[in-house]
Amino acid sequence: IIHSQRLLDGTVNLPTKDEMNRLPDPIIIPCVGVRDYRRTIPFIVEQGDDVIEVGCHYGTSTSLLHNATVMKGDDNDSGGFCAGVDIGEKIIQNAKRRYPEMIFQVVDAWNTLDLIKVKRDYYCGTGTDSSLGYDVVYADIGGLSGAHGLLESMALIDAIGRALEPRCIVIKSLCMKRLASQLIPLSKVKRAALP
């Protein structure tokens, strides 16, 4: 777990996609506020990444994620995959209206198999070979943003990490950011323990 401010101010550098495989124990970046949440995109998302935003609301952040994943070419934009999901049907209808070229679906984040199906269904019949899971997951779920949502946030991160195997999960959650502020790197603990 890495505090978003450490990422944004350059104190911590994340490994690149080539340096790090997708794992069931991803790097967690907690953020507070949509500004911090969106500011992490250039530090985390690489061209060609497969990304899903859970809790996409009207799709603004998903659009930014999509632009970061797509490889610009002479012929067509290619590479990468980006989708936004939310539990609200009207919310997804609005997102589709605002960004008709993008993928939005009604999905409950706790049903992690449905998150995998979003990508599988998109590639089904296209002849494109697609691996399951995602490189990066962004999660903006209102109920997990409060100060008392720590256990729910951790449970959701664990479920998403195990099912989707991303290298990184960015979660907009006050309680997770507070936890990240309190953690001490093991290397500092070991140095303090040495005589």
CSV table of N, CA and C in Angstrom, one decimal, residues 16-164:
chain,number,residue,atom,x,y,z
A,16,THR,N,7.6,-0.4,-13.7
A,16,THR,CA,6.8,-0.4,-15.0
A,16,THR,C,6.1,-1.7,-15.2
A,17,LYS,N,5.2,-1.8,-16.2
A,17,LYS,CA,4.5,-3.0,-16.6
A,17,LYS,C,5.5,-4.1,-16.9
A,18,ASP,N,6.6,-3.8,-17.6
A,18,ASP,CA,7.6,-4.8,-17.9
A,18,ASP,C,8.4,-5.3,-16.7
A,19,GLU,N,8.5,-4.5,-15.7
A,19,GLU,CA,9.2,-4.9,-14.5
A,19,GLU,C,8.4,-5.7,-13.5
A,20,MET,N,7.0,-5.6,-13.7
A,20,MET,CA,6.2,-6.2,-12.7
A,20,MET,C,5.0,-7.0,-13.4
A,21,ASN,N,4.8,-8.2,-13.1
A,21,ASN,CA,3.7,-9.0,-13.6
A,21,ASN,C,2.5,-8.7,-12.8
A,22,ARG,N,1.3,-9.1,-13.4
A,22,ARG,CA,0.1,-9.0,-12.6
A,22,ARG,C,0.2,-10.1,-11.5
A,23,LEU,N,-0.3,-9.7,-10.4
A,23,LEU,CA,-0.2,-10.6,-9.2
A,23,LEU,C,-1.5,-10.5,-8.4
A,24,PRO,N,-1.8,-11.6,-7.6
A,24,PRO,CA,-3.0,-11.5,-6.7
A,24,PRO,C,-2.8,-10.6,-5.5
A,25,ASP,N,-1.6,-10.1,-5.3
A,25,ASP,CA,-1.3,-9.1,-4.3
A,25,ASP,C,-0.8,-7.8,-4.9
A,26,PRO,N,-1.7,-7.0,-5.4
A,26,PRO,CA,-1.2,-5.8,-6.2
A,26,PRO,C,-0.8,-4.7,-5.3
A,27,ILE,N,-0.1,-3.7,-5.9
A,27,ILE,CA,0.2,-2.5,-5.2
A,27,ILE,C,-1.1,-1.7,-5.0
A,28,ILE,N,-1.4,-1.2,-3.8
A,28,ILE,CA,-2.6,-0.5,-3.6
A,28,ILE,C,-2.3,1.0,-3.4
A,29,ILE,N,-3.0,1.9,-4.1
A,29,ILE,CA,-2.8,3.3,-4.0
A,29,ILE,C,-4.1,3.9,-3.6
A,30,PRO,N,-4.2,4.3,-2.3
A,30,PRO,CA,-5.5,5.0,-1.8
A,30,PRO,C,-5.4,6.5,-2.1
A,31,CYS,N,-6.5,7.1,-2.5
A,31,CYS,CA,-6.6,8.5,-2.8
A,31,CYS,C,-7.9,9.0,-2.1
A,32,VAL,N,-7.9,10.3,-1.9
A,32,VAL,CA,-9.0,11.0,-1.4
A,32,VAL,C,-9.3,12.1,-2.4
A,33,GLY,N,-10.5,12.2,-2.8
A,33,GLY,CA,-10.9,13.2,-3.8
A,33,GLY,C,-10.6,12.9,-5.2
A,34,VAL,N,-11.5,13.3,-6.1
A,34,VAL,CA,-11.4,13.0,-7.5
A,34,VAL,C,-10.1,13.6,-8.1
A,35,ARG,N,-9.7,14.7,-7.6
A,35,ARG,CA,-8.5,15.3,-8.2
A,35,ARG,C,-7.2,14.4,-8.0
A,36,ASP,N,-7.0,13.9,-6.8
A,36,ASP,CA,-5.9,13.0,-6.5
A,36,ASP,C,-6.1,11.7,-7.3
A,37,TYR,N,-7.3,11.2,-7.3
A,37,TYR,CA,-7.6,10.0,-8.0
A,37,TYR,C,-7.2,10.1,-9.5
A,38,ARG,N,-7.6,11.2,-10.1
A,38,ARG,CA,-7.2,11.3,-11.5
A,38,ARG,C,-5.8,11.7,-11.8
A,39,ARG,N,-5.2,12.4,-10.8
A,39,ARG,CA,-3.7,12.7,-11.0
A,39,ARG,C,-2.8,11.5,-11.0
A,40,THR,N,-3.3,10.4,-10.4
A,40,THR,CA,-2.4,9.2,-10.4
A,40,THR,C,-2.3,8.5,-11.8
A,41,ILE,N,-3.2,8.8,-12.7
A,41,ILE,CA,-3.3,8.1,-14.0
A,41,ILE,C,-2.0,8.1,-14.7
A,42,PRO,N,-1.3,9.2,-14.9
A,42,PRO,CA,0.0,9.1,-15.7
A,42,PRO,C,1.1,8.4,-15.0
A,43,PHE,N,1.0,8.2,-13.7
A,43,PHE,CA,2.0,7.5,-12.9
A,43,PHE,C,1.8,6.0,-12.9
A,44,ILE,N,0.5,5.5,-13.2
A,44,ILE,CA,0.2,4.1,-13.1
A,44,ILE,C,-0.2,3.5,-14.4
A,45,VAL,N,-1.0,4.1,-15.2
A,45,VAL,CA,-1.5,3.5,-16.4
A,45,VAL,C,-0.5,3.7,-17.6
A,46,GLU,N,-0.2,2.7,-18.3
A,46,GLU,CA,0.7,2.7,-19.4
A,46,GLU,C,-0.1,2.4,-20.7
A,47,GLN,N,0.4,2.8,-21.8
A,47,GLN,CA,-0.2,2.5,-23.1
A,47,GLN,C,-0.3,1.0,-23.2
A,48,GLY,N,-1.4,0.5,-23.7
A,48,GLY,CA,-1.6,-1.0,-23.9
A,48,GLY,C,-2.1,-1.7,-22.7
A,49,ASP,N,-2.3,-1.0,-21.6
A,49,ASP,CA,-2.8,-1.6,-20.3
A,49,ASP,C,-4.3,-2.0,-20.5
A,50,ASP,N,-4.7,-3.0,-19.8
A,50,ASP,CA,-6.1,-3.3,-19.7
A,50,ASP,C,-6.6,-2.8,-18.3
A,51,VAL,N,-7.6,-1.9,-18.4
A,51,VAL,CA,-8.0,-1.1,-17.2
A,51,VAL,C,-9.5,-1.2,-17.0
A,52,ILE,N,-10.0,-1.3,-15.8
A,52,ILE,CA,-11.4,-1.2,-15.5
A,52,ILE,C,-11.6,-0.2,-14.4
A,53,GLU,N,-12.6,0.6,-14.5
A,53,GLU,CA,-12.9,1.5,-13.4
A,53,GLU,C,-14.2,1.0,-12.8
A,54,VAL,N,-14.2,0.7,-11.5
A,54,VAL,CA,-15.3,0.2,-10.8
A,54,VAL,C,-15.9,1.4,-10.0
A,55,GLY,N,-17.2,1.7,-10.3
A,55,GLY,CA,-17.8,2.9,-9.7
A,55,GLY,C,-17.5,4.1,-10.7
A,56,CYS,N,-17.8,3.9,-11.9
A,56,CYS,CA,-17.4,4.9,-13.0
A,56,CYS,C,-18.2,6.2,-13.0
A,57,HIS,N,-19.4,6.1,-12.4
A,57,HIS,CA,-20.4,7.2,-12.4
A,57,HIS,C,-20.6,7.6,-13.8
A,58,TYR,N,-20.4,8.9,-14.2
A,58,TYR,CA,-20.8,9.3,-15.5
A,58,TYR,C,-19.6,9.2,-16.5
A,59,GLY,N,-18.5,8.5,-16.2
A,59,GLY,CA,-17.5,8.2,-17.1
A,59,GLY,C,-16.4,9.1,-17.3
A,60,THR,N,-16.3,10.2,-16.6
A,60,THR,CA,-15.2,11.2,-16.8
A,60,THR,C,-13.8,10.6,-16.6
A,61,SER,N,-13.7,10.0,-15.4
A,61,SER,CA,-12.4,9.3,-15.1
A,61,SER,C,-12.1,8.2,-16.0
A,62,THR,N,-13.1,7.4,-16.4
A,62,THR,CA,-13.0,6.3,-17.3
A,62,THR,C,-12.5,6.8,-18.7
A,63,SER,N,-12.9,8.0,-19.1
A,63,SER,CA,-12.5,8.6,-20.3
A,63,SER,C,-11.0,8.9,-20.3
A,64,LEU,N,-10.6,9.4,-19.2
A,64,LEU,CA,-9.1,9.8,-19.0
A,64,LEU,C,-8.3,8.5,-19.0
A,65,LEU,N,-8.8,7.4,-18.3
A,65,LEU,CA,-8.1,6.2,-18.3
A,65,LEU,C,-8.0,5.6,-19.7
A,66,HIS,N,-9.1,5.7,-20.4
A,66,HIS,CA,-9.1,5.2,-21.8
A,66,HIS,C,-8.1,5.9,-22.7
A,67,ASN,N,-8.0,7.2,-22.5
A,67,ASN,CA,-7.0,7.9,-23.3
A,67,ASN,C,-5.6,7.5,-23.0
A,68,ALA,N,-5.4,7.1,-21.7
A,68,ALA,CA,-4.0,6.7,-21.3
A,68,ALA,C,-3.6,5.3,-21.8
A,69,THR,N,-4.6,4.5,-22.0
A,69,THR,CA,-4.3,3.1,-22.4
A,69,THR,C,-4.2,2.9,-23.9
A,70,VAL,N,-4.8,3.8,-24.7
A,70,VAL,CA,-4.8,3.6,-26.1
A,70,VAL,C,-3.5,4.1,-26.7
A,71,MET,N,-3.0,3.2,-27.6
A,71,MET,CA,-1.8,3.6,-28.4
A,71,MET,C,-2.2,4.3,-29.6
A,72,LYS,N,-1.7,5.5,-29.7
A,72,LYS,CA,-2.0,6.3,-30.9
A,72,LYS,C,-1.2,5.9,-32.1
A,73,GLY,N,-1.8,5.6,-33.2
A,73,GLY,CA,-1.1,5.2,-34.4
A,73,GLY,C,-1.6,5.9,-35.6
A,74,ASP,N,-1.0,5.6,-36.7
A,74,ASP,CA,-1.3,6.3,-38.0
A,74,ASP,C,-2.7,5.8,-38.5
A,75,ASP,N,-3.0,4.5,-38.3
A,75,ASP,CA,-4.2,4.0,-38.9
A,75,ASP,C,-5.4,4.1,-37.9
A,76,ASN,N,-5.3,3.4,-36.8
A,76,ASN,CA,-6.3,3.4,-35.8
A,76,ASN,C,-5.7,3.5,-34.4
A,77,ASP,N,-6.5,3.9,-33.5
A,77,ASP,CA,-6.1,3.8,-32.1
A,77,ASP,C,-6.1,2.3,-31.7
A,78,SER,N,-5.1,1.8,-31.1
A,78,SER,CA,-5.1,0.3,-30.9
A,78,SER,C,-4.4,0.1,-29.5
A,79,GLY,N,-4.5,-1.2,-29.1
A,79,GLY,CA,-3.9,-1.6,-27.9
A,79,GLY,C,-4.7,-1.1,-26.7
A,80,GLY,N,-4.5,-1.8,-25.6
A,80,GLY,CA,-5.2,-1.4,-24.4
A,80,GLY,C,-6.7,-1.7,-24.4
A,81,PHE,N,-7.2,-1.8,-23.2
A,81,PHE,CA,-8.7,-2.0,-23.1
A,81,PHE,C,-9.1,-1.2,-21.9
A,82,CYS,N,-10.2,-0.5,-22.0
A,82,CYS,CA,-10.7,0.3,-20.8
A,82,CYS,C,-12.2,0.2,-20.8
A,83,ALA,N,-12.7,-0.1,-19.6
A,83,ALA,CA,-14.2,-0.2,-19.4
A,83,ALA,C,-14.5,0.5,-18.1
A,84,GLY,N,-15.7,1.0,-18.0
A,84,GLY,CA,-16.3,1.5,-16.8
A,84,GLY,C,-17.5,0.8,-16.3
A,85,VAL,N,-17.6,0.4,-15.1
A,85,VAL,CA,-18.8,-0.3,-14.5
A,85,VAL,C,-19.3,0.5,-13.3
A,86,ASP,N,-20.6,0.4,-13.1
A,86,ASP,CA,-21.2,0.9,-12.0
A,86,ASP,C,-22.5,0.1,-11.7
A,87,ILE,N,-23.0,0.2,-10.5
A,87,ILE,CA,-24.1,-0.6,-10.1
A,87,ILE,C,-25.5,0.0,-10.6
A,88,GLY,N,-25.4,1.3,-10.9
A,88,GLY,CA,-26.6,2.1,-11.2
A,88,GLY,C,-26.9,2.1,-12.7
A,89,GLU,N,-28.1,1.6,-13.1
A,89,GLU,CA,-28.4,1.5,-14.5
A,89,GLU,C,-28.5,2.9,-15.2
A,90,LYS,N,-29.2,3.8,-14.5
A,90,LYS,CA,-29.3,5.2,-15.0
A,90,LYS,C,-27.9,5.9,-15.1
A,91,ILE,N,-27.0,5.6,-14.2
A,91,ILE,CA,-25.7,6.1,-14.2
A,91,ILE,C,-25.0,5.7,-15.5
A,92,ILE,N,-25.1,4.4,-15.8
A,92,ILE,CA,-24.4,3.8,-17.0
A,92,ILE,C,-25.1,4.3,-18.2
A,93,GLN,N,-26.4,4.5,-18.3
A,93,GLN,CA,-27.0,5.1,-19.4
A,93,GLN,C,-26.4,6.5,-19.7
A,94,ASN,N,-26.3,7.3,-18.7
A,94,ASN,CA,-25.7,8.6,-18.8
A,94,ASN,C,-24.2,8.6,-19.3
A,95,ALA,N,-23.5,7.6,-18.8
A,95,ALA,CA,-22.1,7.5,-19.2
A,95,ALA,C,-22.0,7.1,-20.7
A,96,LYS,N,-22.9,6.2,-21.1
A,96,LYS,CA,-22.9,5.8,-22.5
A,96,LYS,C,-23.3,7.0,-23.4
A,97,ARG,N,-24.2,7.8,-22.9
A,97,ARG,CA,-24.6,9.0,-23.7
A,97,ARG,C,-23.5,10.0,-23.8
A,98,ARG,N,-22.7,10.2,-22.8
A,98,ARG,CA,-21.6,11.1,-22.8
A,98,ARG,C,-20.4,10.6,-23.6
A,99,TYR,N,-20.2,9.3,-23.5
A,99,TYR,CA,-19.0,8.7,-24.1
A,99,TYR,C,-19.4,7.5,-24.9
A,100,PRO,N,-20.1,7.7,-26.0
A,100,PRO,CA,-20.7,6.5,-26.8
A,100,PRO,C,-19.6,5.6,-27.4
A,101,GLU,N,-18.4,6.0,-27.5
A,101,GLU,CA,-17.3,5.2,-28.1
A,101,GLU,C,-16.7,4.3,-27.1
A,102,MET,N,-17.1,4.4,-25.8
A,102,MET,CA,-16.4,3.7,-24.7
A,102,MET,C,-17.4,2.5,-24.2
A,103,ILE,N,-16.8,1.6,-23.4
A,103,ILE,CA,-17.5,0.5,-22.9
A,103,ILE,C,-17.9,0.8,-21.5
A,104,PHE,N,-19.2,0.7,-21.2
A,104,PHE,CA,-19.8,0.9,-19.9
A,104,PHE,C,-20.8,-0.2,-19.7
A,105,GLN,N,-20.8,-0.8,-18.5
A,105,GLN,CA,-21.8,-1.8,-18.2
A,105,GLN,C,-22.2,-1.7,-16.7
A,106,VAL,N,-23.4,-2.2,-16.5
A,106,VAL,CA,-23.9,-2.3,-15.1
A,106,VAL,C,-23.4,-3.6,-14.5
A,107,VAL,N,-22.6,-3.4,-13.5
A,107,VAL,CA,-21.9,-4.5,-12.8
A,107,VAL,C,-21.8,-4.2,-11.3
A,108,ASP,N,-22.0,-5.1,-10.5
A,108,ASP,CA,-21.7,-5.0,-9.0
A,108,ASP,C,-20.3,-5.4,-8.8
A,109,ALA,N,-19.5,-4.5,-8.2
A,109,ALA,CA,-18.1,-4.8,-8.0
A,109,ALA,C,-17.8,-6.1,-7.2
A,110,TRP,N,-18.7,-6.4,-6.3
A,110,TRP,CA,-18.5,-7.6,-5.5
A,110,TRP,C,-18.7,-8.9,-6.3
A,111,ASN,N,-19.3,-8.8,-7.4
A,111,ASN,CA,-19.4,-10.0,-8.3
A,111,ASN,C,-18.2,-9.9,-9.3
A,112,THR,N,-17.0,-10.4,-8.8
A,112,THR,CA,-15.8,-10.2,-9.5
A,112,THR,C,-15.8,-11.0,-10.8
A,113,LEU,N,-16.5,-12.1,-10.9
A,113,LEU,CA,-16.6,-12.8,-12.2
A,113,LEU,C,-17.2,-11.9,-13.3
A,114,ASP,N,-18.2,-11.1,-12.9
A,114,ASP,CA,-18.9,-10.2,-13.8
A,114,ASP,C,-17.9,-9.2,-14.3
A,115,LEU,N,-16.9,-8.8,-13.5
A,115,LEU,CA,-15.9,-7.8,-13.9
A,115,LEU,C,-15.0,-8.5,-15.0
A,116,ILE,N,-14.7,-9.7,-14.9
A,116,ILE,CA,-13.9,-10.4,-15.9
A,116,ILE,C,-14.7,-10.6,-17.2
A,117,LYS,N,-16.0,-10.8,-17.0
A,117,LYS,CA,-16.9,-11.0,-18.2
A,117,LYS,C,-17.0,-9.8,-19.0
A,118,VAL,N,-16.8,-8.6,-18.4
A,118,VAL,CA,-16.9,-7.3,-19.2
A,118,VAL,C,-15.9,-7.4,-20.4
A,119,LYS,N,-14.7,-7.8,-20.0
A,119,LYS,CA,-13.6,-7.8,-21.0
A,119,LYS,C,-13.8,-9.0,-21.9
A,120,ARG,N,-14.1,-10.2,-21.4
A,120,ARG,CA,-14.3,-11.4,-22.2
A,120,ARG,C,-15.4,-11.1,-23.2
A,121,ASP,N,-16.5,-10.5,-22.8
A,121,ASP,CA,-17.6,-10.3,-23.7
A,121,ASP,C,-17.3,-9.3,-24.8
A,122,TYR,N,-16.4,-8.4,-24.5
A,122,TYR,CA,-16.0,-7.4,-25.5
A,122,TYR,C,-15.2,-8.1,-26.6
A,123,TYR,N,-14.3,-8.9,-26.2
A,123,TYR,CA,-13.4,-9.6,-27.2
A,123,TYR,C,-14.0,-10.8,-27.8
A,124,CYS,N,-15.1,-11.3,-27.3
A,124,CYS,CA,-15.7,-12.5,-27.9
A,124,CYS,C,-16.1,-12.2,-29.3
A,125,GLY,N,-15.6,-13.1,-30.2
A,125,GLY,CA,-16.0,-12.9,-31.6
A,125,GLY,C,-15.2,-11.9,-32.4
A,126,THR,N,-14.2,-11.3,-31.7
A,126,THR,CA,-13.4,-10.3,-32.5
A,126,THR,C,-12.2,-11.0,-33.1
A,127,GLY,N,-11.9,-12.2,-32.7
A,127,GLY,CA,-10.7,-12.9,-33.1
A,127,GLY,C,-9.4,-12.4,-32.4
A,128,THR,N,-9.6,-11.5,-31.4
A,128,THR,CA,-8.5,-11.0,-30.6
A,128,THR,C,-8.3,-12.0,-29.4
A,129,ASP,N,-7.0,-12.4,-29.2
A,129,ASP,CA,-6.7,-13.2,-28.0
A,129,ASP,C,-6.6,-12.3,-26.8
A,130,SER,N,-7.4,-12.5,-25.8
A,130,SER,CA,-7.4,-11.7,-24.6
A,130,SER,C,-7.1,-12.5,-23.4
A,131,SER,N,-6.2,-12.1,-22.5
A,131,SER,CA,-6.1,-12.7,-21.3
A,131,SER,C,-7.1,-12.2,-20.3
A,132,LEU,N,-7.5,-13.0,-19.4
A,132,LEU,CA,-8.4,-12.6,-18.4
A,132,LEU,C,-7.8,-11.7,-17.4
A,133,GLY,N,-8.6,-10.9,-16.7
A,133,GLY,CA,-8.0,-10.0,-15.7
A,133,GLY,C,-7.7,-8.6,-16.3
A,134,TYR,N,-7.1,-7.8,-15.4
A,134,TYR,CA,-6.8,-6.4,-15.8
A,134,TYR,C,-5.4,-6.1,-15.3
A,135,ASP,N,-4.7,-5.2,-15.9
A,135,ASP,CA,-3.4,-4.7,-15.5
A,135,ASP,C,-3.6,-3.7,-14.3
A,136,VAL,N,-4.7,-2.8,-14.4
A,136,VAL,CA,-4.9,-1.8,-13.4
A,136,VAL,C,-6.4,-1.7,-13.1
A,137,VAL,N,-6.8,-1.5,-11.9
A,137,VAL,CA,-8.2,-1.4,-11.5
A,137,VAL,C,-8.3,0.0,-10.7
A,138,TYR,N,-9.2,0.8,-11.1
A,138,TYR,CA,-9.5,2.0,-10.4
A,138,TYR,C,-10.9,1.8,-9.7
A,139,ALA,N,-11.0,2.1,-8.5
A,139,ALA,CA,-12.2,1.9,-7.7
A,139,ALA,C,-12.7,3.2,-7.0
A,140,ASP,N,-13.9,3.7,-7.4
A,140,ASP,CA,-14.4,4.9,-6.8
A,140,ASP,C,-15.8,4.5,-6.3
A,141,ILE,N,-15.9,3.9,-5.1
A,141,ILE,CA,-17.2,3.4,-4.6
A,141,ILE,C,-17.6,4.2,-3.4
A,142,GLY,N,-18.6,5.0,-3.5
A,142,GLY,CA,-19.0,5.9,-2.5
A,142,GLY,C,-19.1,5.4,-1.1
A,143,GLY,N,-19.7,4.2,-0.9
A,143,GLY,CA,-19.9,3.6,0.4
A,143,GLY,C,-18.5,3.3,1.1
A,144,LEU,N,-17.5,3.2,0.3
A,144,LEU,CA,-16.2,2.8,0.9
A,144,LEU,C,-15.3,4.1,1.2
A,145,SER,N,-15.9,5.2,1.0
A,145,SER,CA,-15.1,6.5,1.1
A,145,SER,C,-15.1,7.0,2.6
A,146,GLY,N,-16.1,6.6,3.3
A,146,GLY,CA,-16.2,7.1,4.7
A,146,GLY,C,-15.1,6.6,5.6
A,147,ALA,N,-15.0,7.2,6.7
A,147,ALA,CA,-14.0,6.8,7.7
A,147,ALA,C,-14.2,5.4,8.3
A,148,HIS,N,-15.4,4.9,8.2
A,148,HIS,CA,-15.6,3.6,8.8
A,148,HIS,C,-15.6,2.4,7.7
A,149,GLY,N,-15.2,2.7,6.5
A,149,GLY,CA,-15.2,1.7,5.5
A,149,GLY,C,-14.0,0.9,5.3
A,150,LEU,N,-13.1,0.9,6.3
A,150,LEU,CA,-11.8,0.2,6.1
A,150,LEU,C,-12.0,-1.3,5.9
A,151,LEU,N,-12.8,-2.0,6.6
A,151,LEU,CA,-12.9,-3.4,6.4
A,151,LEU,C,-13.5,-3.7,5.1
A,152,GLU,N,-14.6,-3.0,4.7
A,152,GLU,CA,-15.2,-3.2,3.4
A,152,GLU,C,-14.2,-2.9,2.3
A,153,SER,N,-13.4,-1.8,2.4
A,153,SER,CA,-12.5,-1.5,1.4
A,153,SER,C,-11.4,-2.6,1.3
A,154,MET,N,-10.9,-3.1,2.4
A,154,MET,CA,-9.9,-4.2,2.3
A,154,MET,C,-10.5,-5.4,1.8
A,155,ALA,N,-11.7,-5.8,2.1
A,155,ALA,CA,-12.4,-7.0,1.5
A,155,ALA,C,-12.6,-6.8,0.0
A,156,LEU,N,-13.0,-5.7,-0.4
A,156,LEU,CA,-13.2,-5.5,-1.9
A,156,LEU,C,-11.8,-5.5,-2.6
A,157,ILE,N,-10.8,-4.9,-2.1
A,157,ILE,CA,-9.5,-4.9,-2.7
A,157,ILE,C,-9.0,-6.4,-2.8
A,158,ASP,N,-9.2,-7.1,-1.7
A,158,ASP,CA,-8.7,-8.5,-1.7
A,158,ASP,C,-9.5,-9.3,-2.8
A,159,ALA,N,-10.8,-9.2,-2.8
A,159,ALA,CA,-11.6,-9.9,-3.8
A,159,ALA,C,-11.2,-9.5,-5.3
A,160,ILE,N,-11.0,-8.3,-5.5
A,160,ILE,CA,-10.6,-7.8,-6.9
A,160,ILE,C,-9.2,-8.3,-7.2
A,161,GLY,N,-8.3,-8.1,-6.2
A,161,GLY,CA,-6.9,-8.6,-6.4
A,161,GLY,C,-6.8,-10.0,-6.8
A,162,ARG,N,-7.5,-10.9,-6.1
A,162,ARG,CA,-7.5,-12.3,-6.3
A,162,ARG,C,-8.1,-12.7,-7.6
A,163,ALA,N,-9.2,-12.1,-8.0
A,163,ALA,CA,-10.0,-12.4,-9.2
A,163,ALA,C,-9.3,-11.8,-10.5
A,164,LEU,N,-8.9,-10.6,-10.4
A,164,LEU,CA,-8.5,-9.9,-11.6
A,164,LEU,C,-7.0,-9.8,-11.8
